[in-house]
mmCIF file of C-alpha atoms in Angstrom:
data_model
loop_
_atom_site.group_PDB
_atom_site.id
_atom_site.type_symbol
_atom_site.label_atom_id
_atom_site.label_comp_id
_atom_site.label_asym_id
_atom_site.label_seq_id
_atom_site.Cartn_x
_atom_site.Cartn_y
_atom_site.Cartn_z
ATOM 1 C CA MET D 135 -0.085 -0.001 0.023
ATOM 2 C CA GLU D 136 1.174 3.411 -1.026
ATOM 3 C CA LYS D 137 2.314 5.487 2.373
ATOM 4 C CA HIS D 138 1.693 9.194 2.353
ATOM 5 C CA ASN D 139 2.948 11.936 5.068
ATOM 6 C CA THR D 140 -0.162 12.514 6.793
ATOM 7 C CA LYS D 141 0.711 16.333 7.191
ATOM 8 C CA TRP D 142 0.419 16.690 3.403
ATOM 9 C CA PHE D 143 -2.127 14.068 2.324
ATOM 10 C CA ASN D 144 -5.542 15.211 0.692
ATOM 11 C CA ILE D 145 -4.377 19.018 0.705
ATOM 12 C CA GLU D 146 -7.102 20.206 -1.666
ATOM 13 C CA CYS D 147 -5.821 23.880 -2.048
ATOM 14 C CA VAL D 148 -2.520 25.793 -1.314
ATOM 15 C CA PRO D 149 -2.868 27.523 2.233
ATOM 16 C CA HIS D 150 -2.133 31.233 2.272
ATOM 17 C CA CYS D 151 1.054 30.807 4.154
ATOM 18 C CA PHE D 152 2.616 28.896 1.341
ATOM 19 C CA LYS D 153 1.719 31.292 -1.500
ATOM 20 C CA PHE D 154 4.903 33.355 -2.754
ATOM 21 C CA PRO D 155 4.547 36.932 -3.689
ATOM 22 C CA GLN D 156 3.713 37.271 -7.627
ATOM 23 C CA GLU D 157 7.065 38.300 -8.739
ATOM 24 C CA GLU D 158 8.555 35.119 -6.971
ATOM 25 C CA ARG D 159 5.950 32.439 -7.991
ATOM 26 C CA PRO D 160 6.817 30.148 -10.822
ATOM 27 C CA GLY D 161 3.696 30.944 -12.509
ATOM 28 C CA ASP D 162 1.684 28.436 -14.774
ATOM 29 C CA ALA D 163 3.348 29.072 -17.797
ATOM 30 C CA PRO D 164 5.035 25.829 -19.219
ATOM 31 C CA ILE D 165 8.770 25.746 -18.199
ATOM 32 C CA PRO D 166 10.721 23.544 -21.133
ATOM 33 C CA ILE D 167 13.263 20.979 -20.402
ATOM 34 C CA CYS D 168 16.674 22.635 -21.287
ATOM 35 C CA ASN D 169 18.285 20.336 -23.883
ATOM 36 C CA LYS D 170 21.331 22.207 -24.094
ATOM 37 C CA ILE D 171 22.643 21.146 -20.654
ATOM 38 C CA PRO D 172 24.972 18.186 -21.420
ATOM 39 C CA VAL D 173 24.775 14.754 -20.366
ATOM 40 C CA ILE D 174 27.986 13.470 -20.223
ATOM 41 C CA ASP D 175 29.257 10.048 -20.499
ATOM 42 C CA LEU D 176 32.180 9.259 -17.963
ATOM 43 C CA GLY D 177 32.520 5.896 -19.394
ATOM 44 C CA LYS D 178 34.219 6.715 -22.608
ATOM 45 C CA SER D 179 37.405 6.000 -23.239
ATOM 46 C CA GLN D 180 38.407 9.450 -24.891
ATOM 47 C CA LYS D 181 39.278 11.110 -21.514
ATOM 48 C CA ASN D 182 40.445 14.450 -23.167
ATOM 49 C CA GLU D 183 37.032 14.586 -24.724
ATOM 50 C CA THR D 184 35.374 14.131 -21.181
ATOM 51 C CA ILE D 185 37.436 16.872 -19.833
ATOM 52 C CA LYS D 186 36.704 19.288 -22.548
ATOM 53 C CA GLN D 187 32.788 18.655 -22.091
ATOM 54 C CA LEU D 188 33.051 19.173 -18.347
ATOM 55 C CA LEU D 189 34.746 22.445 -18.617
ATOM 56 C CA GLN D 190 32.405 23.722 -21.389
ATOM 57 C CA ALA D 191 29.441 22.661 -19.438
ATOM 58 C CA GLY D 192 30.685 24.716 -16.345
ATOM 59 C CA GLN D 193 31.609 27.661 -18.495
ATOM 60 C CA GLU D 194 28.151 27.877 -20.270
ATOM 61 C CA PHE D 195 25.576 26.652 -17.788
ATOM 62 C CA GLY D 196 27.147 26.050 -14.448
ATOM 63 C CA PHE D 197 25.359 22.358 -14.710
ATOM 64 C CA PHE D 198 25.693 19.094 -16.343
ATOM 65 C CA GLN D 199 24.602 15.567 -15.775
ATOM 66 C CA VAL D 200 26.987 12.376 -15.751
ATOM 67 C CA ILE D 201 25.876 8.855 -16.803
ATOM 68 C CA ASN D 202 28.269 5.632 -16.808
ATOM 69 C CA HIS D 203 29.552 6.883 -13.605
ATOM 70 C CA GLY D 204 30.222 3.472 -11.889
ATOM 71 C CA ILE D 205 27.498 3.738 -9.444
ATOM 72 C CA LEU D 206 24.841 0.858 -9.523
ATOM 73 C CA GLU D 207 21.307 1.920 -10.094
ATOM 74 C CA ASN D 208 20.107 0.025 -7.076
ATOM 75 C CA VAL D 209 22.426 1.873 -4.594
ATOM 76 C CA ALA D 210 20.705 5.563 -5.787
ATOM 77 C CA THR D 211 17.092 3.820 -5.743
ATOM 78 C CA GLN D 212 17.619 1.979 -2.249
ATOM 79 C CA THR D 213 18.680 5.424 -0.921
ATOM 80 C CA LEU D 214 15.742 7.282 -2.242
ATOM 81 C CA SER D 215 13.197 4.772 -1.108
ATOM 82 C CA THR D 216 14.887 4.963 2.391
ATOM 83 C CA PHE D 217 14.495 8.806 2.515
ATOM 84 C CA GLU D 218 10.933 8.548 1.361
ATOM 85 C CA GLU D 219 10.320 6.010 4.376
ATOM 86 C CA PHE D 220 12.006 8.557 6.669
ATOM 87 C CA PHE D 221 9.826 11.338 5.577
ATOM 88 C CA ASN D 222 6.629 9.306 5.532
ATOM 89 C CA ASN D 223 6.629 7.266 8.469
ATOM 90 C CA MET D 224 7.585 9.669 11.291
ATOM 91 C CA THR D 225 5.747 12.818 12.558
ATOM 92 C CA ASP D 226 7.502 16.262 12.373
ATOM 93 C CA GLU D 227 7.477 16.451 16.171
ATOM 94 C CA GLU D 228 9.429 13.073 16.394
ATOM 95 C CA LYS D 229 12.029 14.092 13.712
ATOM 96 C CA VAL D 230 12.746 17.473 15.426
ATOM 97 C CA ASN D 231 13.011 15.980 18.757
ATOM 98 C CA VAL D 232 15.148 13.155 17.704
ATOM 99 C CA ALA D 233 17.471 15.709 15.472
ATOM 100 C CA SER D 234 17.864 17.967 18.281
ATOM 101 C CA ARG D 235 19.364 15.096 20.403
ATOM 102 C CA LYS D 236 21.328 13.361 17.769
ATOM 103 C CA GLY D 237 22.858 16.271 15.729
ATOM 104 C CA TRP D 238 20.953 16.118 12.402
ATOM 105 C CA ILE D 239 18.885 18.966 11.213
ATOM 106 C CA PHE D 240 15.242 18.389 10.096
ATOM 107 C CA THR D 241 13.197 21.281 8.654
ATOM 108 C CA GLY D 242 9.578 20.837 7.921
ATOM 109 C CA SER D 243 7.398 23.170 6.182
ATOM 110 C CA GLU D 244 6.389 25.108 9.100
ATOM 111 C CA GLU D 245 9.625 27.062 8.983
ATOM 112 C CA GLU D 246 9.194 30.745 7.914
ATOM 113 C CA VAL D 247 11.423 31.339 5.080
ATOM 114 C CA LYS D 248 10.651 34.920 3.714
ATOM 115 C CA ASN D 249 8.076 37.381 4.851
ATOM 116 C CA GLY D 250 5.926 34.767 6.439
ATOM 117 C CA VAL D 251 6.001 32.454 3.498
ATOM 118 C CA HIS D 252 6.867 28.848 3.747
ATOM 119 C CA LEU D 253 8.421 26.229 1.559
ATOM 120 C CA TRP D 254 6.503 23.416 -0.047
ATOM 121 C CA ARG D 255 8.965 20.723 1.374
ATOM 122 C CA ASP D 256 10.468 18.764 4.301
ATOM 123 C CA ASN D 257 14.228 18.382 4.504
ATOM 124 C CA ILE D 258 16.995 16.508 6.489
ATOM 125 C CA LYS D 259 20.755 17.593 6.547
ATOM 126 C CA HIS D 260 23.508 15.860 8.076
ATOM 127 C CA PRO D 261 27.343 15.701 7.662
ATOM 128 C CA CYS D 262 28.502 12.665 5.776
ATOM 129 C CA HIS D 263 32.243 12.635 6.015
ATOM 130 C CA PRO D 264 34.420 11.196 7.265
ATOM 131 C CA LEU D 265 31.775 8.585 7.066
ATOM 132 C CA ASP D 266 32.833 6.454 10.142
ATOM 133 C CA LYS D 267 32.831 9.560 12.397
ATOM 134 C CA CYS D 268 29.384 10.865 11.051
ATOM 135 C CA MET D 269 27.326 7.837 10.728
ATOM 136 C CA GLN D 270 26.670 7.505 14.716
ATOM 137 C CA SER D 271 24.779 10.571 14.752
ATOM 138 C CA TRP D 272 22.678 9.718 11.696
ATOM 139 C CA PRO D 273 18.882 8.827 12.022
ATOM 140 C CA ASP D 274 18.281 5.076 13.212
ATOM 141 C CA LYS D 275 15.092 4.962 11.435
ATOM 142 C CA PRO D 276 14.376 3.315 9.329
ATOM 143 C CA ALA D 277 16.425 0.675 10.551
ATOM 144 C CA THR D 278 18.461 0.416 7.141
ATOM 145 C CA TYR D 279 19.157 4.100 7.082
ATOM 146 C CA ARG D 280 22.758 4.198 8.223
ATOM 147 C CA GLU D 281 23.794 1.142 6.030
ATOM 148 C CA VAL D 282 22.105 2.341 2.799
ATOM 149 C CA VAL D 283 22.748 5.834 3.006
ATOM 150 C CA GLY D 284 26.505 5.129 4.154
ATOM 151 C CA ARG D 285 26.983 3.083 0.993
ATOM 152 C CA TYR D 286 25.402 5.944 -1.085
ATOM 153 C CA VAL D 287 27.621 8.481 0.418
ATOM 154 C CA ALA D 288 30.866 6.580 -0.081
ATOM 155 C CA GLU D 289 29.935 5.942 -3.716
ATOM 156 C CA ILE D 290 29.339 9.743 -4.272
ATOM 157 C CA ARG D 291 32.299 10.694 -2.666
ATOM 158 C CA MET D 292 34.291 8.608 -5.038
ATOM 159 C CA LEU D 293 32.354 10.209 -8.005
ATOM 160 C CA SER D 294 32.918 13.666 -6.812
ATOM 161 C CA LEU D 295 36.693 13.039 -6.537
ATOM 162 C CA THR D 296 36.855 11.776 -10.103
ATOM 163 C CA ILE D 297 34.979 14.815 -11.490
ATOM 164 C CA LEU D 298 37.209 17.071 -9.335
ATOM 165 C CA GLU D 299 40.211 15.400 -10.734
ATOM 166 C CA LEU D 300 39.060 15.831 -14.240
ATOM 167 C CA ILE D 301 38.417 19.508 -13.784
ATOM 168 C CA CYS D 302 41.840 19.808 -12.238
ATOM 169 C CA GLN D 303 43.298 18.714 -15.425
ATOM 170 C CA GLY D 304 40.970 20.567 -17.703
ATOM 171 C CA LEU D 305 41.874 23.894 -15.908
ATOM 172 C CA GLY D 306 45.755 22.864 -15.621
ATOM 173 C CA ILE D 307 45.755 22.815 -11.663
ATOM 174 C CA GLU D 308 48.257 20.265 -10.243
ATOM 175 C CA SER D 309 46.871 16.795 -9.542
ATOM 176 C CA GLY D 310 45.178 16.434 -6.111
ATOM 177 C CA TYR D 311 44.583 20.160 -5.593
ATOM 178 C CA PHE D 312 40.942 19.686 -4.680
ATOM 179 C CA ASN D 313 41.716 16.734 -2.149
ATOM 180 C CA GLU D 314 41.866 18.997 0.893
ATOM 181 C CA GLN D 315 39.346 21.524 -0.479
ATOM 182 C CA SER D 316 36.807 18.752 -0.353
ATOM 183 C CA GLU D 317 37.232 17.181 3.119
ATOM 184 C CA VAL D 318 33.703 18.415 4.198
ATOM 185 C CA GLN D 319 30.549 16.603 2.784
ATOM 186 C CA LEU D 320 26.772 17.697 3.603
ATOM 187 C CA LEU D 321 24.021 15.515 2.750
ATOM 188 C CA SER D 322 20.468 17.319 2.046
ATOM 189 C CA ALA D 323 17.656 15.158 1.170
ATOM 190 C CA ASN D 324 14.279 17.017 0.165
ATOM 191 C CA ASN D 325 10.805 15.647 0.110
ATOM 192 C CA TYR D 326 8.232 17.638 -2.262
ATOM 193 C CA PRO D 327 4.688 16.410 -1.650
ATOM 194 C CA ALA D 328 2.277 16.921 -4.570
ATOM 195 C CA CYS D 329 0.870 20.216 -4.633
ATOM 196 C CA PRO D 330 -2.539 21.278 -5.646
ATOM 197 C CA ASP D 331 -1.415 24.467 -7.441
ATOM 198 C CA PRO D 332 2.314 24.463 -8.156
ATOM 199 C CA SER D 333 2.153 28.082 -9.817
ATOM 200 C CA LEU D 334 1.933 29.533 -6.222
ATOM 201 C CA THR D 335 4.634 27.625 -4.476
ATOM 202 C CA LEU D 336 8.313 26.819 -4.377
ATOM 203 C CA GLY D 337 10.324 23.790 -3.037
ATOM 204 C CA ILE D 338 13.354 25.861 -2.828
ATOM 205 C CA LEU D 339 13.823 29.604 -3.328
ATOM 206 C CA LYS D 340 16.379 30.598 -5.962
ATOM 207 C CA HIS D 341 20.004 30.511 -4.848
ATOM 208 C CA LEU D 342 23.879 29.793 -5.567
ATOM 209 C CA ASP D 343 25.329 26.727 -3.875
ATOM 210 C CA PRO D 344 28.220 27.455 -1.274
ATOM 211 C CA SER D 345 30.023 24.405 -2.350
ATOM 212 C CA LEU D 346 32.884 23.426 -4.723
ATOM 213 C CA ILE D 347 30.274 21.083 -6.363
ATOM 214 C CA THR D 348 27.014 19.811 -5.631
ATOM 215 C CA ILE D 349 26.005 16.322 -6.792
ATOM 216 C CA ILE D 350 22.178 15.637 -6.904
ATOM 217 C CA TYR D 351 19.932 12.685 -7.542
ATOM 218 C CA GLN D 352 16.860 13.614 -8.805
ATOM 219 C CA GLY D 353 15.046 10.309 -8.733
ATOM 220 C CA ASN D 354 11.447 9.079 -9.641
ATOM 221 C CA ASN D 355 11.877 10.364 -13.233
ATOM 222 C CA VAL D 356 9.955 13.304 -11.976
ATOM 223 C CA SER D 357 11.993 16.845 -12.755
ATOM 224 C CA GLY D 358 11.568 20.004 -10.553
ATOM 225 C CA LEU D 359 15.204 21.241 -10.486
ATOM 226 C CA GLN D 360 15.311 24.519 -12.593
ATOM 227 C CA VAL D 361 18.104 26.623 -13.379
ATOM 228 C CA LEU D 362 18.492 30.002 -15.125
ATOM 229 C CA VAL D 363 19.724 29.945 -18.409
ATOM 230 C CA ASP D 364 20.325 33.078 -20.540
ATOM 231 C CA GLY D 365 17.919 34.739 -18.085
ATOM 232 C CA LYS D 366 15.164 32.302 -18.294
ATOM 233 C CA TRP D 367 14.324 29.297 -16.035
ATOM 234 C CA MET D 368 14.466 26.093 -17.485
ATOM 235 C CA CYS D 369 14.191 22.608 -16.219
ATOM 236 C CA VAL D 370 16.827 19.834 -15.934
ATOM 237 C CA GLU D 371 15.608 16.880 -17.397
ATOM 238 C CA ALA D 372 15.317 13.572 -14.807
ATOM 239 C CA VAL D 373 17.580 11.424 -16.651
ATOM 240 C CA PRO D 374 17.243 7.800 -15.573
ATOM 241 C CA ASN D 375 20.368 6.763 -13.263
ATOM 242 C CA ALA D 376 22.214 9.971 -13.953
ATOM 243 C CA PHE D 377 23.439 12.616 -11.305
ATOM 244 C CA VAL D 378 23.192 16.322 -11.926
ATOM 245 C CA VAL D 379 26.266 18.304 -11.148
ATOM 246 C CA ASN D 380 26.411 21.898 -10.430
ATOM 247 C CA ILE D 381 29.386 24.370 -10.049
ATOM 248 C CA GLY D 382 29.339 25.930 -6.418
ATOM 249 C CA ASN D 383 30.507 29.312 -5.625
ATOM 250 C CA GLN D 384 33.969 28.064 -4.224
ATOM 251 C CA LEU D 385 34.812 26.455 -7.438
ATOM 252 C CA GLU D 386 33.867 29.610 -9.571
ATOM 253 C CA ILE D 387 36.330 31.492 -7.253
ATOM 254 C CA ILE D 388 39.233 28.821 -7.484
ATOM 255 C CA SER D 389 38.833 28.920 -11.224
ATOM 256 C CA ASN D 390 39.202 32.489 -11.218
ATOM 257 C CA GLY D 391 35.445 32.814 -13.180
ATOM 258 C CA LYS D 392 36.331 30.174 -15.770
ATOM 259 C CA LEU D 393 33.505 27.849 -14.354
ATOM 260 C CA ARG D 394 30.115 29.545 -13.298
ATOM 261 C CA SER D 395 27.961 29.154 -10.283
ATOM 262 C CA VAL D 396 24.483 29.601 -11.577
ATOM 263 C CA GLU D 397 21.055 30.286 -9.873
ATOM 264 C CA HIS D 398 18.531 27.472 -9.342
ATOM 265 C CA ARG D 399 15.460 26.517 -7.857
ATOM 266 C CA ALA D 400 12.957 23.907 -7.030
ATOM 267 C CA VAL D 401 9.393 23.697 -8.162
ATOM 268 C CA THR D 402 6.539 21.793 -7.121
ATOM 269 C CA ASN D 403 4.290 18.872 -8.979
ATOM 270 C CA SER D 404 0.717 18.817 -9.064
ATOM 271 C CA LYS D 405 0.463 15.065 -9.494
ATOM 272 C CA GLU D 406 3.328 13.479 -7.940
ATOM 273 C CA ALA D 407 5.639 13.716 -4.848
ATOM 274 C CA ARG D 408 9.324 14.052 -5.457
ATOM 275 C CA THR D 409 12.341 13.165 -3.231
ATOM 276 C CA SER D 410 15.939 14.303 -4.270
ATOM 277 C CA ILE D 411 19.085 13.834 -2.691
ATOM 278 C CA ALA D 412 22.033 16.464 -2.789
ATOM 279 C CA ILE D 413 25.341 16.149 -1.445
ATOM 280 C CA PHE D 414 27.438 19.424 -1.073
ATOM 281 C CA VAL D 415 31.297 18.906 -1.368
ATOM 282 C CA ASN D 416 32.743 21.757 0.600
ATOM 283 C CA PRO D 417 36.167 22.897 1.730
ATOM 284 C CA THR D 418 36.852 22.832 5.734
ATOM 285 C CA PRO D 419 35.800 25.856 7.589
ATOM 286 C CA ASN D 420 39.450 27.230 8.008
ATOM 287 C CA SER D 421 40.314 26.600 4.256
ATOM 288 C CA ILE D 422 41.471 29.768 2.578
ATOM 289 C CA VAL D 423 39.521 29.794 -0.738
ATOM 290 C CA GLU D 424 41.038 31.879 -3.706
ATOM 291 C CA PRO D 425 41.927 31.579 -7.366
ATOM 292 C CA ALA D 426 44.335 29.144 -7.910
ATOM 293 C CA LYS D 427 47.754 30.685 -8.440
ATOM 294 C CA VAL D 428 48.557 28.602 -11.535
ATOM 295 C CA LEU D 429 45.910 30.401 -13.406
ATOM 296 C CA LEU D 430 47.013 33.903 -12.583
ATOM 297 C CA ASN D 431 49.126 36.051 -14.797
ATOM 298 C CA ASP D 432 49.189 39.665 -16.181
ATOM 299 C CA SER D 433 46.474 39.197 -18.655
ATOM 300 C CA ASN D 434 44.395 37.062 -16.213
ATOM 301 C CA PRO D 435 44.527 39.014 -12.728
ATOM 302 C CA PRO D 436 42.684 37.358 -9.711
ATOM 303 C CA LEU D 437 38.819 38.331 -9.955
ATOM 304 C CA TYR D 438 38.249 37.341 -6.450
ATOM 305 C CA LYS D 439 39.732 38.085 -3.100
ATOM 306 C CA SER D 440 41.087 35.219 -0.810
ATOM 307 C CA ILE D 441 38.696 34.302 1.984
ATOM 308 C CA LEU D 442 38.400 31.708 4.666
ATOM 309 C CA TYR D 443 35.701 29.318 3.678
ATOM 310 C CA LYS D 444 33.733 29.741 7.068
ATOM 311 C CA ASP D 445 33.911 33.755 6.770
ATOM 312 C CA PHE D 446 32.360 33.193 3.351
ATOM 313 C CA ILE D 447 29.724 31.079 4.838
ATOM 314 C CA ASN D 448 28.888 33.066 7.766
ATOM 315 C CA SER D 449 28.727 36.467 6.020
ATOM 316 C CA SER D 450 26.381 34.910 3.198
ATOM 317 C CA LYS D 451 24.320 32.780 5.648
ATOM 318 C CA ALA D 452 24.525 30.122 3.185
ATOM 319 C CA PHE D 453 22.568 27.751 5.165
ATOM 320 C CA GLY D 454 19.973 30.007 6.595
ATOM 321 C CA VAL D 455 19.040 29.797 10.306
ATOM 322 C CA HIS D 456 21.276 26.492 10.475
ATOM 323 C CA THR D 457 24.424 28.221 9.278
ATOM 324 C CA ASP D 458 26.126 28.205 12.810
ATOM 325 C CA VAL D 459 25.080 24.701 13.533
ATOM 326 C CA ILE D 460 26.311 23.205 10.122
ATOM 327 C CA GLN D 461 29.736 25.162 10.520
ATOM 328 C CA ASN D 462 30.187 23.678 14.067
ATOM 329 C CA ASP D 463 29.555 20.114 12.965
ATOM 330 C CA SER D 464 32.085 20.692 10.102
#
């Protein structure tokens, strides 16, 4: 039998507190799939061609998708199912109470976002690297959470290091440059219930990611991620067994603007609930983030000032009201 989060089940109209101002609403005009965002095959033997595609995608869109990445499909689908069970089988009160004792963060839809308007989503966040240290503070319900999510996190870390190493080679930065810059990983899983009127609501406001890269599993073959392309919102297609990768602010800085961090948001769906899993690959709080010196010369001066990562996060409040908690956990 299909399970539902009782808080959201059978909602027939959008409550006023979820209706965004007219200028921020997605509206009811159809948003097309962006066919320009590359789907890059990491399994190809022509490594130089793969690197070229990664850099071009990072320069033009700040987004790309990867296939033939080496992660078995059931690793991702089992993780997605585990999060669906987590969101559907515990009340918000249970999640908040347990989270406050265990060290992970649950954000229900009741949290005020902007001028009294709430997001149409539930969310869980927690650190996930180093894995053996972090796992002990993860949820223990469902019973398989730590095993299943732990396996997923380990696979995504390997994928993230592969992608970052290819970007290193493409930019001409020394091998392993990003190893120390990617020592923090933060998992953020979202549940977007079906919404009676998606034109009024948002799952996530438009934003830039404060990461090096973010790796997203959309799952369910239901698209809801939208990216700003040439000033227009476009949907990122939910490609089966693919991972969406987007360039974060820190990689834009390190590449001295060669790779772009672009605005994106999440919208809701009138027919189906959607769950997504994002892993943010971040520098450590005390890392100095600056343009890589090998990229700089008289004709290519630094476009960004050096900054401690924790100062960047704190000044931008990148993780909202939970910024201080996440920084301390890191």
